[in-house]
Each structure stands twice: as C-alpha cells, then as structure tokens.
mmCIF file of C-alpha atoms (C1' of nucleotides) in Angstrom:
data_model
loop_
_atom_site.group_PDB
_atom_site.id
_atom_site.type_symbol
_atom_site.label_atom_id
_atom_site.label_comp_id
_atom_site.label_asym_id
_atom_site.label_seq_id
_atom_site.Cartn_x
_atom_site.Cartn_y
_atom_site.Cartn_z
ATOM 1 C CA UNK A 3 4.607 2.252 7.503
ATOM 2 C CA UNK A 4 7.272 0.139 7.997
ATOM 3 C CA UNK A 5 9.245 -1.047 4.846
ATOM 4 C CA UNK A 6 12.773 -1.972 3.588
ATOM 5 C CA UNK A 7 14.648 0.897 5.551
ATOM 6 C CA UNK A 8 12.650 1.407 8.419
ATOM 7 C CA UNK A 9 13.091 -2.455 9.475
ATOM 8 C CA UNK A 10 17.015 -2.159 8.202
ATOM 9 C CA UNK A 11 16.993 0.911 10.860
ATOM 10 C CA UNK A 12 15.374 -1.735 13.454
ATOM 11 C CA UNK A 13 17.151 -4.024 13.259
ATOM 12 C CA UNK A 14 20.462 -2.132 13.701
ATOM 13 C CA UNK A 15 19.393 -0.492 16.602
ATOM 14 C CA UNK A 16 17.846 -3.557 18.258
ATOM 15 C CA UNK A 17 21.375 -5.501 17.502
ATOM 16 C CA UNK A 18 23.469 -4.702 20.394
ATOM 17 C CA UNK A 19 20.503 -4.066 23.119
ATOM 18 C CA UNK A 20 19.084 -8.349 21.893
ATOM 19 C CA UNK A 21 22.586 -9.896 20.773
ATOM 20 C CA UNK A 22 23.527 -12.470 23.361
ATOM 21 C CA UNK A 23 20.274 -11.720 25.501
ATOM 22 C CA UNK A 24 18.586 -15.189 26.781
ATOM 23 C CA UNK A 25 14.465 -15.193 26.865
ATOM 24 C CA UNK A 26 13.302 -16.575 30.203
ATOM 25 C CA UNK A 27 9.458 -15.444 29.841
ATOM 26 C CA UNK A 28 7.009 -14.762 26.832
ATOM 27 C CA UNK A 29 3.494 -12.644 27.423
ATOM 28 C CA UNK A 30 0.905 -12.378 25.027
ATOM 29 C CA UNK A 31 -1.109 -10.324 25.298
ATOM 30 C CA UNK A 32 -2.672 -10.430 21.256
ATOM 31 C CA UNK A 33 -1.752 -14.342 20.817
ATOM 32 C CA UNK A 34 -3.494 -13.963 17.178
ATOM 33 C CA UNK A 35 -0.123 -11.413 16.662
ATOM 34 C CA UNK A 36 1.389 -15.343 16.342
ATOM 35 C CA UNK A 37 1.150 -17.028 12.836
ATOM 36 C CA UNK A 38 3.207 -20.537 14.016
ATOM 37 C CA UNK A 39 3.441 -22.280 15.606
ATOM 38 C CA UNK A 40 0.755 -21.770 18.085
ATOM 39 C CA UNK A 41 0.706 -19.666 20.421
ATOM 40 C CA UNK A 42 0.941 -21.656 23.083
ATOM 41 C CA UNK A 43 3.763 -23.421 21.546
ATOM 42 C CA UNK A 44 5.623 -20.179 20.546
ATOM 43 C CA UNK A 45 5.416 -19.649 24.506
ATOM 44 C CA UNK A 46 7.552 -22.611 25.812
ATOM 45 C CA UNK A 47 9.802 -22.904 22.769
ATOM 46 C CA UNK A 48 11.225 -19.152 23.105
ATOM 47 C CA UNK A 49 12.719 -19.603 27.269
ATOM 48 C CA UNK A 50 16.298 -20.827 27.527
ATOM 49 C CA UNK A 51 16.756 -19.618 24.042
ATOM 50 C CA UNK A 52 19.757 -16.910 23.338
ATOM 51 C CA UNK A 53 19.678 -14.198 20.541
ATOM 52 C CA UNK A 54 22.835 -15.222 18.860
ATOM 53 C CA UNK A 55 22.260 -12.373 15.513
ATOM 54 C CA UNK A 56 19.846 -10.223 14.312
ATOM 55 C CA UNK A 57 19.330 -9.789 9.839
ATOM 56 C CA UNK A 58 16.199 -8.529 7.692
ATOM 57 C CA UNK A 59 15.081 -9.896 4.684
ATOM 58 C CA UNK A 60 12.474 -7.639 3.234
ATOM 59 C CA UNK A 61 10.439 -6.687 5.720
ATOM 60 C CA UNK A 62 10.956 -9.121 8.402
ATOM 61 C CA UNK A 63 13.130 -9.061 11.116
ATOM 62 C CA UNK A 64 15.289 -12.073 11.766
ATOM 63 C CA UNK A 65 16.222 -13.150 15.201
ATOM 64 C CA UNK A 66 18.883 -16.191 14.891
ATOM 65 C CA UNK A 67 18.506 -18.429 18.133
ATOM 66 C CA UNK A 68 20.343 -20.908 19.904
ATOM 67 C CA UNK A 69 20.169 -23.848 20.608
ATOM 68 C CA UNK A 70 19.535 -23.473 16.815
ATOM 69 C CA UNK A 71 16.004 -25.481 15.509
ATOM 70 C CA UNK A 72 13.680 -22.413 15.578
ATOM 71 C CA UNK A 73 14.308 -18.372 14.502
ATOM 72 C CA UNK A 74 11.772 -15.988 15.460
ATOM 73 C CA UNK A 75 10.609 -13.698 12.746
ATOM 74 C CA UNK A 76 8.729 -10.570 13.038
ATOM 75 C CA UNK A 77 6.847 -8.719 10.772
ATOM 76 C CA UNK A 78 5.896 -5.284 11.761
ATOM 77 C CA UNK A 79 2.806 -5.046 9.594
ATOM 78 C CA UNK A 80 1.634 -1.120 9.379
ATOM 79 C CA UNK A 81 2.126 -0.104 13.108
ATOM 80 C CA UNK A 82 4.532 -2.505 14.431
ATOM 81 C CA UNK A 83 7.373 -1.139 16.705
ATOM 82 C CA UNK A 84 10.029 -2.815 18.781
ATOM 83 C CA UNK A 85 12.166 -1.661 21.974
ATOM 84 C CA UNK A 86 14.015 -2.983 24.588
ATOM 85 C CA UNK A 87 13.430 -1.573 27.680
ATOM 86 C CA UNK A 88 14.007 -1.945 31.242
ATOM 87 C CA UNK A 89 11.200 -4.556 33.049
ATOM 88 C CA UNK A 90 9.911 -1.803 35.362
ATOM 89 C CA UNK A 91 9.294 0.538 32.000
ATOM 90 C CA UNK A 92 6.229 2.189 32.025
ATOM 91 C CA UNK A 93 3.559 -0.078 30.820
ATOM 92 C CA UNK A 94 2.328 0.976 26.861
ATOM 93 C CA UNK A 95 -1.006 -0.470 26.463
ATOM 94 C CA UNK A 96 0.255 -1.471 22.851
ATOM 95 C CA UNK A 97 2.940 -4.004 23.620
ATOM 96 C CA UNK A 98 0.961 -6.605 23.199
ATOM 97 C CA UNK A 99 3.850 -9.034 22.940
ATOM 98 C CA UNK A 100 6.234 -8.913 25.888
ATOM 99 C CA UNK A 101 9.545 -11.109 25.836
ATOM 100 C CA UNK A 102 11.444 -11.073 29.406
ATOM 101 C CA UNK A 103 15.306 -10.831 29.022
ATOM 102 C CA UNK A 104 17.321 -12.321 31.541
ATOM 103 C CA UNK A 105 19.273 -9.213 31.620
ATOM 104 C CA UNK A 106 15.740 -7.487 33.278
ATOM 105 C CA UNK A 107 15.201 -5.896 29.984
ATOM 106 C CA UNK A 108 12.018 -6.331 27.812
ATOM 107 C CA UNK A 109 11.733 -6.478 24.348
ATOM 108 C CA UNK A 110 8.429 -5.056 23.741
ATOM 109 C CA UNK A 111 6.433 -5.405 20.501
ATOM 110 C CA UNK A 112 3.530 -2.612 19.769
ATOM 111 C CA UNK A 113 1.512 -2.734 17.240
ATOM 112 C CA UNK A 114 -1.770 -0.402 17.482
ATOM 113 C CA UNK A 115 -3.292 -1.758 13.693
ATOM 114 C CA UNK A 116 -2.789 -5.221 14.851
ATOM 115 C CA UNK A 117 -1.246 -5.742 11.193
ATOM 116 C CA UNK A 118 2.146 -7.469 12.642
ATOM 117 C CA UNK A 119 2.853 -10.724 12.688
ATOM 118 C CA UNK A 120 5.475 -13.304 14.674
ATOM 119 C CA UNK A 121 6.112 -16.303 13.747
ATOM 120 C CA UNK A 122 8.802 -19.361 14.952
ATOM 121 C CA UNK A 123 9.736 -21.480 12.158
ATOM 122 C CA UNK A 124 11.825 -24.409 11.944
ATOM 123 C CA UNK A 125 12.750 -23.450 8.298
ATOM 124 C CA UNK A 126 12.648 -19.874 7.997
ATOM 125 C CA UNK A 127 12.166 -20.427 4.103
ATOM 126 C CA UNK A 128 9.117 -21.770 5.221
ATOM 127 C CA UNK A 129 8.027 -17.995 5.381
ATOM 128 C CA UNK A 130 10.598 -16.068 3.574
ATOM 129 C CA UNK A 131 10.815 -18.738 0.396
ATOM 130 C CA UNK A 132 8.624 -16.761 -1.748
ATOM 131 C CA UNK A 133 10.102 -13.541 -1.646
ATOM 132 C CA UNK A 134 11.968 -11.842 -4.638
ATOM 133 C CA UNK A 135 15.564 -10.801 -4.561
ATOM 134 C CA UNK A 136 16.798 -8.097 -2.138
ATOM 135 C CA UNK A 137 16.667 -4.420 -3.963
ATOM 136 C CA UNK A 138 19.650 -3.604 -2.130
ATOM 137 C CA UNK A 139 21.864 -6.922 -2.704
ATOM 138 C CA UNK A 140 24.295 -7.753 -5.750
ATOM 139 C CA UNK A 141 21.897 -10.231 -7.347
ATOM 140 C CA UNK A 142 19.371 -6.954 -7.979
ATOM 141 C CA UNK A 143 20.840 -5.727 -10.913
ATOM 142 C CA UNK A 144 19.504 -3.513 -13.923
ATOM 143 C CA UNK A 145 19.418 -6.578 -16.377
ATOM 144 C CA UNK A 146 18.197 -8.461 -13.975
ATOM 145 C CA UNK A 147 14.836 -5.989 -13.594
ATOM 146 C CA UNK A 148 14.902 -4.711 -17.419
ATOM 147 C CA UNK A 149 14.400 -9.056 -18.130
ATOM 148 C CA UNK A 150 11.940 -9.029 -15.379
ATOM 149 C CA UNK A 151 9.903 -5.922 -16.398
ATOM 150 C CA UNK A 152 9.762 -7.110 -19.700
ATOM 151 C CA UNK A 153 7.902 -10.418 -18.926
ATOM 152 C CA UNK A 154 5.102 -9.166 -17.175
ATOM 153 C CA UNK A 155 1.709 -7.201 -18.599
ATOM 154 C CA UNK A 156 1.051 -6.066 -14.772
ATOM 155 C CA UNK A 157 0.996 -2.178 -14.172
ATOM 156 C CA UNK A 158 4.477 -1.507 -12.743
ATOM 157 C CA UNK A 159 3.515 0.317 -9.313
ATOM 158 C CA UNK A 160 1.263 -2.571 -8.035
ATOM 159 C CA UNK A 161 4.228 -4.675 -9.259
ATOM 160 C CA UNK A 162 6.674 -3.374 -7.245
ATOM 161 C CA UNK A 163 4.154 -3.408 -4.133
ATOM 162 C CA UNK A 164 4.519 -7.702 -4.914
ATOM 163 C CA UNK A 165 6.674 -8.910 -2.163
ATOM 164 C CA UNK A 166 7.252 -11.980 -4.047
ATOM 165 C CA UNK A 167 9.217 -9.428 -6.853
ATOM 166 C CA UNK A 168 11.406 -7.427 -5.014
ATOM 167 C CA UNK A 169 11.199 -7.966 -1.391
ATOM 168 C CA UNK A 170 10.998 -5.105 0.901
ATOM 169 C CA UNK A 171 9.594 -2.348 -1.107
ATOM 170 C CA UNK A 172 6.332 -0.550 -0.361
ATOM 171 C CA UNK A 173 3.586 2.153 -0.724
ATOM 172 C CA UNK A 174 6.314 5.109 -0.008
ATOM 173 C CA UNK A 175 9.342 3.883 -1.659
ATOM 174 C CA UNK A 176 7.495 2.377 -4.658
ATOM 175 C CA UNK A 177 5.775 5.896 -5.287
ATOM 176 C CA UNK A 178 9.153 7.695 -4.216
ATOM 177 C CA UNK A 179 11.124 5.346 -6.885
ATOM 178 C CA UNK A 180 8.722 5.733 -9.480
ATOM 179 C CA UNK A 181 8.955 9.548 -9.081
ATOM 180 C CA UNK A 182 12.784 10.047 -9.166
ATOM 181 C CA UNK A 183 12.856 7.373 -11.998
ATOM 182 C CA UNK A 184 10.623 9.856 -14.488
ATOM 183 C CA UNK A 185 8.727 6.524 -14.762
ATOM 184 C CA UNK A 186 4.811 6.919 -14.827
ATOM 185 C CA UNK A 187 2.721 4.346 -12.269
ATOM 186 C CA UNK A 188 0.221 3.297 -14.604
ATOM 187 C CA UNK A 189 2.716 2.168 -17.182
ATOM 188 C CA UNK A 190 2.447 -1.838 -17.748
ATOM 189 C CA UNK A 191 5.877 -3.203 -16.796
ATOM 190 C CA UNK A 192 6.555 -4.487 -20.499
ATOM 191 C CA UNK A 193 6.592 -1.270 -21.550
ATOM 192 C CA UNK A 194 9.109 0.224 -19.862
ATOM 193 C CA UNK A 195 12.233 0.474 -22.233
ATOM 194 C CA UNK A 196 15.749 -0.954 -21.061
ATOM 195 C CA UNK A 197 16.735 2.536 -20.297
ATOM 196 C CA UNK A 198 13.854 3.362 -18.295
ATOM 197 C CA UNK A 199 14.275 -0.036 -16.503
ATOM 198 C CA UNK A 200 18.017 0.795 -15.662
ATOM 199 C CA UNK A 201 16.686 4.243 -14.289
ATOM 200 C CA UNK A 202 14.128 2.379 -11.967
ATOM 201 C CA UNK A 203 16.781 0.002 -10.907
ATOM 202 C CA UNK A 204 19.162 2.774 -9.915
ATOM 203 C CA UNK A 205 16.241 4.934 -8.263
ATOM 204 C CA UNK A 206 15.155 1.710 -6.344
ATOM 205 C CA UNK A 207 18.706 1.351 -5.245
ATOM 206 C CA UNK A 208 19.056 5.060 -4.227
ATOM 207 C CA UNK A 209 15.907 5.583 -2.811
ATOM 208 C CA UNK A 210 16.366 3.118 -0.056
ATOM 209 C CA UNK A 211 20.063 3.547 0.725
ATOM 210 C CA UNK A 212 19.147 7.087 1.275
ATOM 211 C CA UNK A 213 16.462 6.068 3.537
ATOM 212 C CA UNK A 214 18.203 3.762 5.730
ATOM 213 C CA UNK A 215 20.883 6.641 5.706
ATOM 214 C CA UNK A 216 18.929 9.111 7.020
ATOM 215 C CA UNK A 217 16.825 6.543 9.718
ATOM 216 C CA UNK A 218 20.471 6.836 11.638
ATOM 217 C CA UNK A 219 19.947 10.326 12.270
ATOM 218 C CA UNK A 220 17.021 12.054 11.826
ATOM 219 C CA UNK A 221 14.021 9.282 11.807
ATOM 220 C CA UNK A 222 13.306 8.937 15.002
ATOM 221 C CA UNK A 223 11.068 5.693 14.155
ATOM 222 C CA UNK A 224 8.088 6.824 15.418
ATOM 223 C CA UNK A 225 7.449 9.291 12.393
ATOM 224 C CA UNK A 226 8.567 13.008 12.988
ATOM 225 C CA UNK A 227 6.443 13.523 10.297
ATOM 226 C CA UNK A 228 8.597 16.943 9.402
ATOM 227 C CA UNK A 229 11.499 15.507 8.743
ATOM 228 C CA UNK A 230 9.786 12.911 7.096
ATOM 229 C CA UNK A 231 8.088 15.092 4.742
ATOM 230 C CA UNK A 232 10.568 16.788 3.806
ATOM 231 C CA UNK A 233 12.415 13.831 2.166
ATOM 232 C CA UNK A 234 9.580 12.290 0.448
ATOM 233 C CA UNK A 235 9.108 14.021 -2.850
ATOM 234 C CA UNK A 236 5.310 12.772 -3.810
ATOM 235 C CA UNK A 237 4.171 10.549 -1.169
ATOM 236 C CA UNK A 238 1.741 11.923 0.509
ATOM 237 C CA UNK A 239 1.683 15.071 -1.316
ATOM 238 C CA UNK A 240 -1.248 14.972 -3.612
ATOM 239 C CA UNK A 241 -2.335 18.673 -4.640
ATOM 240 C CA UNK A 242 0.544 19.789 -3.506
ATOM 241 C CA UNK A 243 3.595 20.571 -6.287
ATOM 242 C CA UNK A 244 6.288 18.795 -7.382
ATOM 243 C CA UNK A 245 9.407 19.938 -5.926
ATOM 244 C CA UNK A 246 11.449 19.235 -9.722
ATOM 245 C CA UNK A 247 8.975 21.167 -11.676
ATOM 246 C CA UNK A 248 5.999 22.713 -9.659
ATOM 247 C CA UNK A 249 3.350 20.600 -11.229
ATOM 248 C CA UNK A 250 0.381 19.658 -8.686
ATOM 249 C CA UNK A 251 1.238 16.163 -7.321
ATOM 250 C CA UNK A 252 -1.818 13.746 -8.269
ATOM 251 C CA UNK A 253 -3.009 11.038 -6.222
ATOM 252 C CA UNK A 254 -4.918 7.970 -7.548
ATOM 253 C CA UNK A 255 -6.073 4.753 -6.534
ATOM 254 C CA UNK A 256 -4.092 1.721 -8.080
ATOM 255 C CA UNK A 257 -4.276 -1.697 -6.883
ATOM 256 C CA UNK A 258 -6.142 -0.539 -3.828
ATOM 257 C CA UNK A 259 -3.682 1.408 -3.199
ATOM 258 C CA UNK A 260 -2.704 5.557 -3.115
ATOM 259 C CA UNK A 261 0.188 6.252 -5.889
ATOM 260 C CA UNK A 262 0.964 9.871 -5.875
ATOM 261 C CA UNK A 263 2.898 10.908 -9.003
ATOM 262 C CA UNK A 264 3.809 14.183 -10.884
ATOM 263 C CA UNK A 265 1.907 14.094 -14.307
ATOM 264 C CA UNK A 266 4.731 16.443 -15.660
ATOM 265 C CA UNK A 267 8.122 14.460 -14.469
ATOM 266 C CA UNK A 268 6.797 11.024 -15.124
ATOM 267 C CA UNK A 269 5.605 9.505 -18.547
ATOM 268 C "C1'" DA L 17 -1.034 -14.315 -14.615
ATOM 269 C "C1'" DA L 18 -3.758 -10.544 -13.295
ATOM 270 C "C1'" DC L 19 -6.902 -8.325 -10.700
ATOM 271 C "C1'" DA L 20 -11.089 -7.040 -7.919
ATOM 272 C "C1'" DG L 21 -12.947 -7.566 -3.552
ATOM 273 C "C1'" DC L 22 -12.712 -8.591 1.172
ATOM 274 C "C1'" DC L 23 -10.639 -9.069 5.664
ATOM 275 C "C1'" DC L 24 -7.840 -8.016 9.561
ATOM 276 C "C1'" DC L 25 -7.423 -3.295 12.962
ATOM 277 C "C1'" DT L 26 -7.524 1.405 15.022
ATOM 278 C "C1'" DG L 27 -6.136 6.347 15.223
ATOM 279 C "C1'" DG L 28 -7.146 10.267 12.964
ATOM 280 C "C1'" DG L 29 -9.904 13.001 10.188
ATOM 281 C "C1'" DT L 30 -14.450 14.890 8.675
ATOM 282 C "C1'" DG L 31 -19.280 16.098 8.978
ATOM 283 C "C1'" DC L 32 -23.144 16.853 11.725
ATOM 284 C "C1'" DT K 14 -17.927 17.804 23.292
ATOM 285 C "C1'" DG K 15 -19.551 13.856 21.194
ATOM 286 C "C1'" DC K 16 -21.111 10.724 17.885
ATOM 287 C "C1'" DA K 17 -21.285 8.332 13.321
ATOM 288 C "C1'" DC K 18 -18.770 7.438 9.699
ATOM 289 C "C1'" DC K 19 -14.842 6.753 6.489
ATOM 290 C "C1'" DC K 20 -10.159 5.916 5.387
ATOM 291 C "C1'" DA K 21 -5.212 4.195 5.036
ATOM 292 C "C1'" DG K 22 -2.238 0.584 4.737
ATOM 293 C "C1'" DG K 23 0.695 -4.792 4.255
ATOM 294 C "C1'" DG K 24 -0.467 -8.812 2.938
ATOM 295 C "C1'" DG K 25 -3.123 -13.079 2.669
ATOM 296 C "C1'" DC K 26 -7.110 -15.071 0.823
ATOM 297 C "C1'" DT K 27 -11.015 -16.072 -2.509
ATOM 298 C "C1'" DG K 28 -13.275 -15.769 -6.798
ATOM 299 C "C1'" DT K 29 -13.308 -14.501 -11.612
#
DNA sequence: AACAGCCCCTGGGTGC
DNA sequence: TGCACCCAGGGGCTGT
C-alpha cells in the first residue's frame, strides 16, 4: 500500500527516466482511472506537453508540465505502480494507462485494485487544497500536533488515517508510529498529554524518514515482503510478539480499518 | 465534528 | 483441481 514513502521513493526514481520527456500519445485502457477532466479531454490535453519536474504531496505524485496550464497528478490508490519502459516492453495486462514518450519510452501505470486515480487540473489546489501539512516538512512541528491533538475528541489512529490532518500517512505508518510512540490506538486525541504528543510527532517524523531511507535500497517497490517484514514492528503482525517486549501483537478493527498494537508497549 | 456504512476492485486466502 | 466465499485497503460519499 502505497503511502508517504513509497510515493517519495516513486517519485525519485521516476525523476530522471520523465524529466524533460515530451508525451506524444495517451492510451486508456481503464478511462474511469481519470477523475478530470474527462477522459477524453485528459487525452488531447497531455500530447506536445513536456515533463518539466516531478514533487509529491502526500500521496500524490506531481508531474509539472509545460506549456504550463495543466499538471497531471496521480494517485496510486492501493495497487498503483509506475515505470518507464521501453515501447516494445512486454505488454502487463495491468497498465491500464499508457503514456507514449517521444523518447520511445512508456510510462506505464498498473493498478490491479483499480483504487488509483489521475487527474489534470488547472489548479492543482483544486485537488490537493484540503490536505493537512506535510509530516515531513518544517511547518509539522510538535506544538503544532500537541495544539492539534488537543482539539479533537476523535480516536487518534483513525485520525491520523485523515488525509486532510497530516497528509501522506496511512494504515502501516499510522500503526508503525503509534507503536514506536508507546501511544495506544484507541486513545481519543485530546487525551494524549504534550509529552506523548511530542513523542508521536518525533515517531511520525522517524518512521517515515526511515522508510523512504530504506525504499533506496532494499524496497524493491513491488513488496519483497521479507525485507518488508522485517522493518515493520506491528503491522501485520497480529498474534505474533512484540519485538520490544514479547507481548502478542493484537489486531483490531478501528475505523474500518486493521490497527495492530502491542497491549504492553502502548497505553 | 464524528462516525457507521457502503462503494469501488481483485488477488489471495480459506473452506468445502 | 475447482468453486464459492470473504477480506484488505485509500478515500470519497451518504446518512445519522
């Protein structure tokens, strides 16, 4: 699942293969992957246009155009993957959106779930306007969250989950924060005192730098689930015990949502 | 503001 | 081997 560091570790990668590439042809093969304009739209506007820069902001993908007027956005939902590859690459029945390169590359969009979205914005706020501050940038600071946390009733792992918070976090890093922070998931936000907010803040911070550390090496993108494993400390890891204290990991349903915590480490 | 419920999808898992 | 079924997950939406 795609969050923060896994689209930080995209769009890195995808930087030098897309910078100064010019789009001559758009397939779709999903067209309902495209949130605006429409579809049909989104396929004349993108030829003739050059990738002039690639940034993230939570967890979409910005691809700055020129002639400026329209950046493409991409949202890689659960599933969503992006390469560049040569035209004559073997086919993937998953690329269901296909942008020709008029250096006879391809950048190729996958997304099995069908949870991804694209969209081609004249504002970009227009999609990214709600979103809370980035976790990783100087405005997210430990006052900043302990003022925040204080203000709202709402169970802090579901709040975290809220794009419209803190952009860019989800299911794994929220639980994986929570975890290293001592901080239990079922806690309402308001309760959590200033030093437990600071220690949330700093895990937050931590978690994800380490993340988007180790994507450069040893996260191959599409999930080596070993070496994934091994990092995450109670995602996914329910029954199984805590590697600080040896407790059985639980897992429960908030929100909707797994959160898998250590009932010994976090209070 | 908060939250439950539903929807979009499909690969992977389980039970028969 | 195959089939029926359930589930996870990001996020947008509706209704309470």
């Amino acid at each position: 699942m795609p969050e923060l560091p896994e689209v930080e570790t995209n769009v890195r990668r995808l930087r030098p293969d897309l910078t100064g590439q010019t789009i001559t042809d758009v397939q779709l093969n999903w067209p309902r992957h495209v949130v605006l304009p429409t579809p049909a739209e989104f396929q004349t506007l993108l030829p003739g246009r050059t990738v002039t820069g690639l940034g993230r902001r939570g967890k979409y993908i910005i691809i700055e155009l020129a002639p400026a007027g329209r950046t493409l956005l991409i949202h890689l939902g659960m599933s969503g993957q992006l390469s560049v590859v040569p035209a004559d690459a073997r086919p993937d029945k998953h690329a269901h959106t296909i942008l020709a390169l008029d250096n006879g590359r391809q950048l190729r969009f996958s997304d099995t779930r069908k949870f991804g979205k694209l969209y081609l914005p004249v504002d970009r706020q227009q999609v990214l306007g709600k979103l809370g501050p980035e976790p990783l940038s100087p405005e997210f600071t430990a006052g900043w969250l302990t003022k925040k946390l204080a203000q709202r009733r709402r169970v802090i792992k579901p709040l975290l989950l809220q794009q419209n918070f803190i952009a860019g976090i989800g299911n794994i890093y929220a639980d994986e924060s929570l975890h290293r922070a001592g901080v239990d998931p079922r806690r309402p936000a308001n309760s959590l005192e200033p030093a437990e907010a600071a220690a949330l803040h700093a895990s937050i911070r931590e978690v994800l730098a380490e993340a988007i550390e180790h994507q450069g090496t040893t996260f191959d993108w599409v999930y080596p689930d070993g070496e994934m494993q091994e990092r995450l400390r109670v995602y996914g890891r329910g029954g199984r015990p805590c590697p600080t204290c040896g407790t059985p990991i639980e897992r429960i349903v908030l929100g909707q949502r797994g959160a898998h915590f250590c009932p010994q480490c976090q209070q």
